[in-house]
Tab-separated table of C-alpha atoms and ligand atoms in Angstrom:
chain	number	residue	atom	x	y	z
A	1	MET	CA	8.779	23.800	26.114
A	2	LYS	CA	5.456	22.318	25.623
A	3	THR	CA	5.321	18.113	25.184
A	4	VAL	CA	2.889	15.494	25.201
A	5	ILE	CA	3.109	12.712	27.785
A	6	ALA	CA	1.310	9.284	27.848
A	7	THR	CA	1.075	9.071	31.700
A	8	LYS	CA	-0.546	5.504	31.451
A	9	PHE	CA	-1.943	2.685	29.369
A	10	GLY	CA	-5.333	3.984	28.405
A	11	GLY	CA	-7.203	6.205	26.262
A	12	PRO	CA	-6.602	9.464	25.115
A	13	GLU	CA	-7.110	11.019	28.572
A	14	VAL	CA	-4.448	9.586	29.451
A	15	LEU	CA	-2.304	12.286	27.208
A	16	GLU	CA	-1.226	15.016	29.217
A	17	VAL	CA	0.700	18.129	28.133
A	18	ARG	CA	3.258	19.268	29.764
A	19	ASP	CA	5.914	21.897	30.104
A	20	VAL	CA	9.512	20.544	30.419
A	21	PRO	CA	13.044	22.318	29.438
A	22	VAL	CA	14.100	22.297	25.736
A	23	PRO	CA	16.503	19.597	25.438
A	24	LYS	CA	20.032	19.964	24.605
A	25	PRO	CA	21.560	17.968	21.597
A	26	ARG	CA	24.479	15.558	22.340
A	27	GLU	CA	26.886	14.161	20.133
A	28	GLY	CA	26.215	13.378	16.795
A	29	GLN	CA	22.635	14.836	17.422
A	30	VAL	CA	20.679	17.947	16.723
A	31	ARG	CA	17.767	19.810	17.942
A	32	ILE	CA	14.676	20.500	16.017
A	33	LYS	CA	12.050	23.499	16.453
A	34	VAL	CA	9.490	21.536	15.543
A	35	HIS	CA	6.700	23.092	12.857
A	36	ALA	CA	4.751	19.818	12.553
A	37	ALA	CA	4.586	16.651	14.304
A	38	GLY	CA	3.473	13.420	13.001
A	39	LEU	CA	0.731	11.456	14.451
A	40	ASN	CA	0.711	7.504	13.180
A	41	TYR	CA	-1.533	4.506	14.064
A	42	ALA	CA	1.573	3.176	16.246
A	43	ASP	CA	1.121	6.222	18.133
A	44	ILE	CA	-2.494	5.032	19.333
A	45	MET	CA	-0.841	1.400	19.982
A	46	GLN	CA	1.468	1.982	22.097
A	47	ARG	CA	-0.523	4.508	24.121
A	48	GLU	CA	-3.459	1.456	24.568
A	49	GLY	CA	-0.200	-0.671	25.452
A	50	LEU	CA	-0.831	-2.728	22.652
A	51	TYR	CA	2.371	-1.954	20.547
A	52	PRO	CA	4.676	-5.112	20.676
A	53	ASN	CA	7.765	-3.882	22.710
A	54	GLY	CA	6.542	-0.640	22.983
A	55	PRO	CA	7.630	2.129	25.794
A	56	LYS	CA	6.266	1.792	29.635
A	57	PRO	CA	4.459	5.019	30.475
A	58	PRO	CA	4.932	7.254	31.519
A	59	PHE	CA	6.528	7.891	28.166
A	60	GLY	CA	6.928	10.822	25.242
A	61	VAL	CA	4.393	10.639	22.071
A	62	GLY	CA	5.359	10.298	18.559
A	63	PHE	CA	7.975	9.203	16.692
A	64	GLU	CA	8.838	11.227	13.700
A	65	VAL	CA	8.523	15.901	12.959
A	66	ALA	CA	8.971	18.215	10.269
A	67	GLY	CA	11.224	21.361	11.616
A	68	THR	CA	13.892	23.383	11.517
A	69	ILE	CA	17.389	22.677	13.106
A	70	ASP	CA	18.203	25.142	15.735
A	71	ALA	CA	21.051	23.590	17.221
A	72	VAL	CA	23.862	21.340	16.824
A	73	GLY	CA	25.838	19.010	19.037
A	74	SER	CA	29.431	18.015	18.886
A	75	GLY	CA	30.734	15.620	16.349
A	76	GLU	CA	30.863	15.135	12.755
A	77	ILE	CA	27.384	16.314	11.431
A	78	ALA	CA	26.015	16.983	7.811
A	79	TYR	CA	23.542	19.214	8.828
A	80	LYS	CA	23.231	22.803	10.152
A	81	ALA	CA	21.319	25.563	12.105
A	82	GLY	CA	18.390	26.846	9.751
A	83	ASP	CA	18.128	23.161	7.768
A	84	ALA	CA	14.913	22.325	6.933
A	85	VAL	CA	14.769	18.319	7.858
A	86	MET	CA	12.444	15.618	8.613
A	87	ALA	CA	13.365	13.097	11.445
A	88	PHE	CA	12.499	9.785	13.494
A	89	CYS	CA	13.224	10.678	17.003
A	90	GLU	CA	11.456	10.085	20.487
A	91	SER	CA	8.774	12.368	22.060
A	92	GLY	CA	7.770	13.726	18.577
A	93	TYR	CA	5.041	15.457	19.850
A	94	SER	CA	6.832	18.614	21.368
A	95	GLU	CA	8.009	21.887	20.574
A	96	TYR	CA	11.304	20.930	20.286
A	97	VAL	CA	12.940	17.535	19.679
A	98	VAL	CA	16.827	15.969	19.907
A	99	ALA	CA	17.300	13.670	17.289
A	100	ASP	CA	20.434	11.706	16.193
A	101	ALA	CA	21.550	13.130	12.635
A	102	ALA	CA	21.675	9.807	11.127
A	103	ARG	CA	17.758	9.831	11.398
A	104	LEU	CA	17.347	12.805	9.455
A	105	PHE	CA	16.042	13.499	6.112
A	106	PRO	CA	16.762	17.142	4.164
A	107	LYS	CA	13.030	18.482	3.615
A	108	PRO	CA	12.370	18.632	-0.334
A	109	ASP	CA	11.124	22.159	-1.240
A	110	SER	CA	8.227	21.029	-2.943
A	111	LEU	CA	6.795	20.400	0.901
A	112	ASP	CA	5.210	21.855	3.494
A	113	PHE	CA	5.950	20.932	6.968
A	114	ALA	CA	2.798	19.317	7.581
A	115	ALA	CA	3.080	17.324	4.385
A	116	ALA	CA	6.718	16.663	5.234
A	117	ALA	CA	5.998	14.809	8.464
A	118	ALA	CA	4.566	12.147	6.456
A	119	VAL	CA	7.779	10.982	4.937
A	120	PRO	CA	9.754	8.913	7.949
A	121	CYS	CA	6.982	6.688	8.863
A	122	GLN	CA	4.467	6.702	6.309
A	123	TYR	CA	6.336	7.259	2.942
A	124	LEU	CA	9.166	5.010	3.766
A	125	THR	CA	6.269	2.646	4.891
A	126	ALA	CA	4.450	2.574	1.828
A	127	TYR	CA	7.544	2.557	-0.464
A	128	HIS	CA	9.286	-0.614	1.370
A	129	ALA	CA	6.335	-2.428	1.958
A	130	LEU	CA	4.837	-2.369	-1.590
A	131	LEU	CA	8.346	-2.289	-3.828
A	132	THR	CA	10.984	-3.780	-1.325
A	133	LEU	CA	9.537	-6.297	0.231
A	134	GLY	CA	6.667	-6.346	-1.763
A	135	ASN	CA	8.137	-6.591	-5.389
A	136	LEU	CA	4.802	-4.761	-6.966
A	137	SER	CA	5.232	-4.463	-10.443
A	138	ALA	CA	3.394	-3.303	-13.918
A	139	GLY	CA	0.776	-5.193	-14.848
A	140	GLN	CA	0.100	-6.729	-11.079
A	141	THR	CA	-3.104	-6.200	-8.946
A	142	VAL	CA	-2.645	-4.955	-5.470
A	143	LEU	CA	-5.363	-5.141	-2.956
A	144	LEU	CA	-4.719	-1.860	0.052
A	145	GLN	CA	-6.517	-2.206	3.417
A	146	ALA	CA	-7.252	0.937	4.634
A	147	ALA	CA	-6.239	2.780	1.197
A	148	ALA	CA	-7.473	6.186	2.190
A	149	GLY	CA	-5.557	6.508	5.094
A	150	GLY	CA	-2.009	7.987	6.006
A	151	LEU	CA	-0.429	5.284	4.654
A	152	GLY	CA	-3.014	4.034	2.511
A	153	THR	CA	-2.971	7.345	0.513
A	154	LEU	CA	0.796	7.215	-0.529
A	155	MET	CA	0.273	3.270	-1.313
A	156	VAL	CA	-2.289	3.869	-3.671
A	157	GLN	CA	0.164	6.329	-5.951
A	158	ILE	CA	3.470	4.797	-5.284
A	159	ALA	CA	1.143	1.386	-6.748
A	160	LYS	CA	0.472	3.567	-9.954
A	161	ASN	CA	3.638	4.739	-10.240
A	162	VAL	CA	4.630	1.583	-10.649
A	163	GLY	CA	2.003	0.547	-12.903
A	164	ALA	CA	0.087	-1.741	-11.018
A	165	THR	CA	-4.023	-1.920	-10.923
A	166	VAL	CA	-5.196	-0.869	-7.062
A	167	ILE	CA	-8.198	-1.877	-5.299
A	168	GLY	CA	-8.114	-0.042	-2.062
A	169	THR	CA	-10.575	-0.450	0.748
A	170	CYS	CA	-12.153	2.337	2.803
A	171	SER	CA	-15.263	3.123	4.830
A	172	SER	CA	-16.912	6.310	3.350
A	173	GLU	CA	-18.079	7.741	-0.539
A	174	GLU	CA	-15.839	10.641	1.267
A	175	LYS	CA	-12.839	8.395	1.244
A	176	VAL	CA	-13.974	6.638	-2.070
A	177	GLU	CA	-13.679	10.040	-3.323
A	178	LEU	CA	-10.181	10.956	-1.900
A	179	LEU	CA	-9.096	7.553	-3.372
A	180	SER	CA	-10.399	8.220	-7.021
A	181	GLU	CA	-8.592	11.558	-7.118
A	182	LEU	CA	-5.571	9.798	-6.206
A	183	GLY	CA	-5.916	7.495	-9.161
A	184	CYS	CA	-7.200	4.308	-7.157
A	185	ASP	CA	-8.542	2.045	-10.200
A	186	HIS	CA	-11.518	0.471	-7.951
A	187	PRO	CA	-12.360	2.000	-4.712
A	188	VAL	CA	-14.430	0.079	-2.487
A	189	ASN	CA	-16.474	1.387	0.641
A	190	TYR	CA	-16.931	-1.809	2.335
A	191	ALA	CA	-19.461	-0.685	3.994
A	192	LYS	CA	-21.544	-1.273	1.617
A	193	LYS	CA	-19.983	-4.054	-0.654
A	194	ASP	CA	-18.128	-6.996	0.393
A	195	PHE	CA	-14.456	-6.256	-0.702
A	196	ALA	CA	-13.896	-10.183	-0.953
A	197	GLN	CA	-16.814	-9.832	-3.365
A	198	GLU	CA	-15.602	-6.898	-5.292
A	199	VAL	CA	-11.661	-8.260	-5.512
A	200	LYS	CA	-13.218	-11.534	-7.367
A	201	ARG	CA	-15.546	-9.325	-9.733
A	202	ILE	CA	-12.568	-6.831	-10.376
A	203	THR	CA	-9.887	-9.949	-11.065
A	204	ASN	CA	-12.527	-11.870	-12.687
A	205	GLY	CA	-11.932	-14.794	-10.097
A	206	GLN	CA	-8.300	-14.778	-10.019
A	207	GLY	CA	-7.400	-12.278	-7.251
A	208	CYS	CA	-4.226	-10.451	-6.922
A	209	GLU	CA	-0.814	-10.328	-6.905
A	210	LEU	CA	-0.646	-8.370	-3.378
A	211	VAL	CA	-2.621	-7.999	-0.611
A	212	VAL	CA	-1.252	-5.318	2.060
A	213	GLU	CA	-3.516	-5.728	5.026
A	214	SER	CA	-3.369	-3.219	8.570
A	215	VAL	CA	-6.915	-4.284	9.831
A	216	ALA	CA	-6.313	-8.342	10.985
A	217	GLY	CA	-9.111	-10.556	12.749
A	218	GLU	CA	-12.017	-11.044	9.941
A	219	VAL	CA	-10.608	-8.677	7.560
A	220	PHE	CA	-7.202	-10.661	7.787
A	221	ASP	CA	-9.154	-13.801	7.055
A	222	LYS	CA	-11.135	-12.366	4.225
A	223	SER	CA	-7.940	-10.687	2.677
A	224	MET	CA	-5.755	-14.331	2.394
A	225	ARG	CA	-8.966	-15.651	0.232
A	226	CYS	CA	-8.334	-12.132	-2.233
A	227	ILE	CA	-4.994	-13.405	-2.946
A	228	LYS	CA	-3.985	-15.196	-6.050
A	229	THR	CA	-2.351	-18.558	-6.611
A	230	ARG	CA	1.115	-18.316	-6.048
A	231	GLY	CA	0.523	-14.582	-4.318
A	232	ARG	CA	1.340	-12.982	-1.528
A	233	LEU	CA	0.291	-10.957	1.536
A	234	ILE	CA	2.020	-8.628	3.588
A	235	THR	CA	0.810	-7.832	7.284
A	236	LEU	CA	1.766	-4.570	8.696
A	237	GLY	CA	-0.491	-3.884	11.302
A	238	ALA	CA	-3.736	-4.921	13.610
A	239	ALA	CA	-5.780	-1.421	13.827
A	240	SER	CA	-9.143	-3.770	14.707
A	241	ARG	CA	-7.054	-5.164	17.749
A	242	GLN	CA	-8.022	-8.712	16.760
A	243	PRO	CA	-5.619	-11.735	16.378
A	244	ALA	CA	-4.923	-12.663	12.633
A	245	THR	CA	-4.256	-16.291	12.265
A	246	VAL	CA	-2.679	-18.142	9.200
A	247	ASN	CA	-4.183	-21.327	7.781
A	248	ALA	CA	-1.210	-23.459	6.535
A	249	ILE	CA	-3.486	-26.006	4.763
A	250	HIS	CA	-4.955	-22.715	2.578
A	251	LEU	CA	-0.977	-21.705	2.350
A	252	LEU	CA	0.034	-24.668	0.906
A	253	ALA	CA	-3.006	-25.673	-1.258
A	254	ASN	CA	-2.709	-22.276	-3.032
A	255	ASN	CA	1.217	-21.239	-3.040
A	256	LEU	CA	0.703	-18.301	-1.294
A	257	THR	CA	3.529	-16.296	0.989
A	258	VAL	CA	2.532	-14.481	3.897
A	259	SER	CA	5.258	-11.602	5.205
A	260	GLY	CA	5.569	-9.602	7.968
A	261	PHE	CA	6.853	-6.182	7.393
A	262	HIS	CA	8.450	-3.464	10.260
A	263	LEU	CA	9.752	-0.358	9.031
A	264	LEU	CA	12.700	-0.072	11.315
A	265	ALA	CA	14.415	-3.406	9.692
A	266	TYR	CA	14.482	-1.397	6.141
A	267	THR	CA	15.689	2.242	7.786
A	268	VAL	CA	19.023	0.675	8.547
A	269	ASP	CA	19.357	-0.462	5.107
A	270	GLY	CA	21.380	2.115	3.592
A	271	GLU	CA	21.079	0.806	0.101
A	272	ALA	CA	17.290	0.740	-0.199
A	273	MET	CA	16.652	3.975	1.883
A	274	ALA	CA	18.824	5.753	-0.708
A	275	LYS	CA	16.682	3.951	-3.357
A	276	SER	CA	13.362	5.382	-1.843
A	277	LEU	CA	14.089	8.956	-1.164
A	278	ARG	CA	15.601	9.071	-4.978
A	279	ASP	CA	12.149	7.695	-5.821
A	280	LEU	CA	10.551	10.367	-3.542
A	281	GLN	CA	12.306	13.519	-5.167
A	282	GLN	CA	11.954	12.089	-8.432
A	283	TRP	CA	7.729	11.366	-7.914
A	284	LEU	CA	7.526	14.797	-6.317
A	285	GLY	CA	9.297	16.405	-9.090
A	286	GLU	CA	6.981	14.755	-11.585
A	287	GLY	CA	4.143	15.637	-10.005
A	288	LYS	CA	3.633	12.170	-9.289
A	289	LEU	CA	3.050	12.367	-5.522
A	290	ARG	CA	0.615	14.117	-3.204
A	291	ILE	CA	0.841	13.706	0.485
A	292	VAL	CA	-2.680	14.652	1.835
A	293	ALA	CA	-2.150	16.438	4.981
A	294	ARG	CA	-5.264	18.337	5.627
A	295	HIS	CA	-5.980	17.279	9.059
A	296	GLN	CA	-4.003	19.335	10.937
A	297	PHE	CA	-4.587	19.834	15.076
A	298	PRO	CA	-2.550	22.170	17.471
A	299	LEU	CA	-0.504	20.234	19.457
A	300	VAL	CA	-2.216	20.999	22.976
A	301	ALA	CA	-5.137	18.956	21.042
A	302	ALA	CA	-2.999	15.513	20.413
A	303	ALA	CA	-5.931	13.758	22.307
A	304	GLU	CA	-8.568	14.857	20.503
A	305	ALA	CA	-6.417	14.256	17.062
A	306	GLN	CA	-5.831	10.680	18.255
A	307	GLN	CA	-9.665	10.354	18.940
A	308	PHE	CA	-10.357	11.795	15.544
A	309	VAL	CA	-7.711	8.735	13.942
A	310	SER	CA	-9.455	6.262	16.275
A	311	ASP	CA	-13.165	7.099	15.153
A	312	ARG	CA	-11.985	6.349	11.440
A	313	LYS	CA	-12.603	9.961	10.636
A	314	SER	CA	-9.298	10.843	9.234
A	315	ALA	CA	-8.110	10.404	5.558
A	316	GLY	CA	-4.299	10.933	4.381
A	317	LYS	CA	-2.023	12.620	7.137
A	318	VAL	CA	-2.950	13.914	10.344
A	319	VAL	CA	-0.335	15.976	11.989
A	320	LEU	CA	-0.028	18.436	15.399
A	321	THR	CA	1.555	21.688	14.842
A	322	THR	CA	2.972	23.867	17.382
A	323	GLY	CA	2.690	27.632	15.700
A	324	ALA	CA	6.452	27.621	14.714
B	1	NAP	N1	4.612	-2.352	9.869
B	1	NAP	C1	4.843	-0.904	9.660
B	1	NAP	O1	5.872	-0.567	10.080
B	1	NAP	C2	4.017	0.035	9.717
B	1	NAP	C3	4.338	1.616	9.742
B	1	NAP	C4	3.517	2.367	9.530
B	1	NAP	C5	2.178	1.940	9.480
B	1	NAP	N2	1.619	0.652	10.266
B	1	NAP	C6	0.331	0.396	10.061
B	1	NAP	O2	-0.258	0.438	9.170
B	1	NAP	C7	-1.582	1.015	9.425
B	1	NAP	C8	-1.743	2.482	8.999
B	1	NAP	O3	-1.403	3.482	9.510
B	1	NAP	P1	-1.386	4.935	9.412
B	1	NAP	O4	-0.530	5.375	10.614
B	1	NAP	O5	-1.382	5.422	8.487
B	1	NAP	O6	-2.982	5.178	9.952
B	1	NAP	P2	-4.619	5.181	8.964
B	1	NAP	O7	-4.598	4.444	7.696
B	1	NAP	O8	-4.762	6.636	8.914
B	1	NAP	O9	-5.741	4.724	10.205
B	1	NAP	C9	-6.279	3.769	10.227
B	1	NAP	C10	-7.387	3.413	9.399
B	1	NAP	O10	-7.485	2.135	9.499
B	1	NAP	C11	-8.967	1.357	8.982
B	1	NAP	N3	-9.360	0.847	9.728
B	1	NAP	C12	-10.154	-0.385	9.773
B	1	NAP	N4	-10.310	-1.209	11.171
B	1	NAP	C13	-10.302	-0.479	11.420
B	1	NAP	C14	-10.481	-0.354	13.184
B	1	NAP	N5	-11.674	-1.229	13.580
B	1	NAP	N6	-10.176	0.573	13.926
B	1	NAP	C15	-9.737	1.636	13.130
B	1	NAP	N7	-9.468	2.140	12.047
B	1	NAP	C16	-9.807	0.678	11.641
B	1	NAP	C17	-9.738	3.188	8.920
B	1	NAP	O11	-9.525	3.483	7.639
B	1	NAP	P3	-11.153	3.286	6.803
B	1	NAP	O12	-12.317	3.816	7.887
B	1	NAP	O13	-11.377	4.007	6.022
B	1	NAP	O14	-11.239	1.399	7.325
B	1	NAP	C18	-8.541	4.359	9.754
B	1	NAP	O15	-8.627	5.460	9.322
B	1	NAP	C19	-1.939	0.796	10.698
B	1	NAP	O16	-2.747	-0.554	10.878
B	1	NAP	C20	-0.565	1.180	11.207
B	1	NAP	O17	-0.456	0.465	12.865
B	1	NAP	C21	2.610	-0.173	10.628
């Protein structure tokens, strides 16, 4: 089968497509025939050697897939061959993966495989950052950076579903259009307008109750100026590769909270996970959540797909398809 390996840290050219044996599931595992592998920004940061505690090369790239179970290992496993699932796994950019049964979710019928590949990482991050950690509620205003991205397009819709007002930043008019379609109240193309000035104008100088920040550097500093008194900022990424520094005096003077978010700590919280999956089913059923997965690349074009995302050309989810 084909799999994608990062041979060393570096640009997309370090990715190699290799033929390797199909893996065998061990106790408590299943094997999944992959239909779509999710591409996440973390894959790019890992390839560049910039991801905290990331893998050392050579390593199999990718960590989420959607597909069909084709073999089941020993032990008590609540899934069977033929089940359509979404999963966290290692070496996700592959034609087949093995995954722990505890890290699988049944694929909702209403999602095709490409859309389902956005659930393990981007949907769950969007949900738990905004609601479990962020406590976003009706009547509040939230500022979302990279709002037209894979994570961002889901955050916009989840924030609307709980009754918040959404200000979302992005870098092009095409992305502004997508954000409007998804219900974003105030899409801001930061290439044309200063987002901090826009937040000031929209909130009558008050700022937002919640900011979700994934760019770091200058954008982090400016985002800190967009928080309302007693408001909060969640930092969950550093797409600019620049450091972000908190000014303690600004925090105390304005009663602000800054929190870090990493999904892993939430996927082990059974109650929070069950709630996020129930809400997913409900929103899908009510037509209140749409997973935008219009950028699909064949698995063998993984390097091109990653470059496309690095170049900020993507909007919504990007997936690699195996042709299965
Ligand atoms: N902590 C966690 O658990 C967790 C989980 C998932 C994702 N994340 C983070 O959330 C962010 C979004 O992830 P994603 O996979 O959904 O990616 P994405 O948003 O689809 O792609 C990244 C976007 O970031 C924006 N961006 C702003 N400055 C950039 C820069 N200097 N270089 C490249 N892009 C820049 C671009 O949108 P514009 O062109 O519109 O600005 C780009 O499309 C990433 O930073 C990721 O690491 C964190």
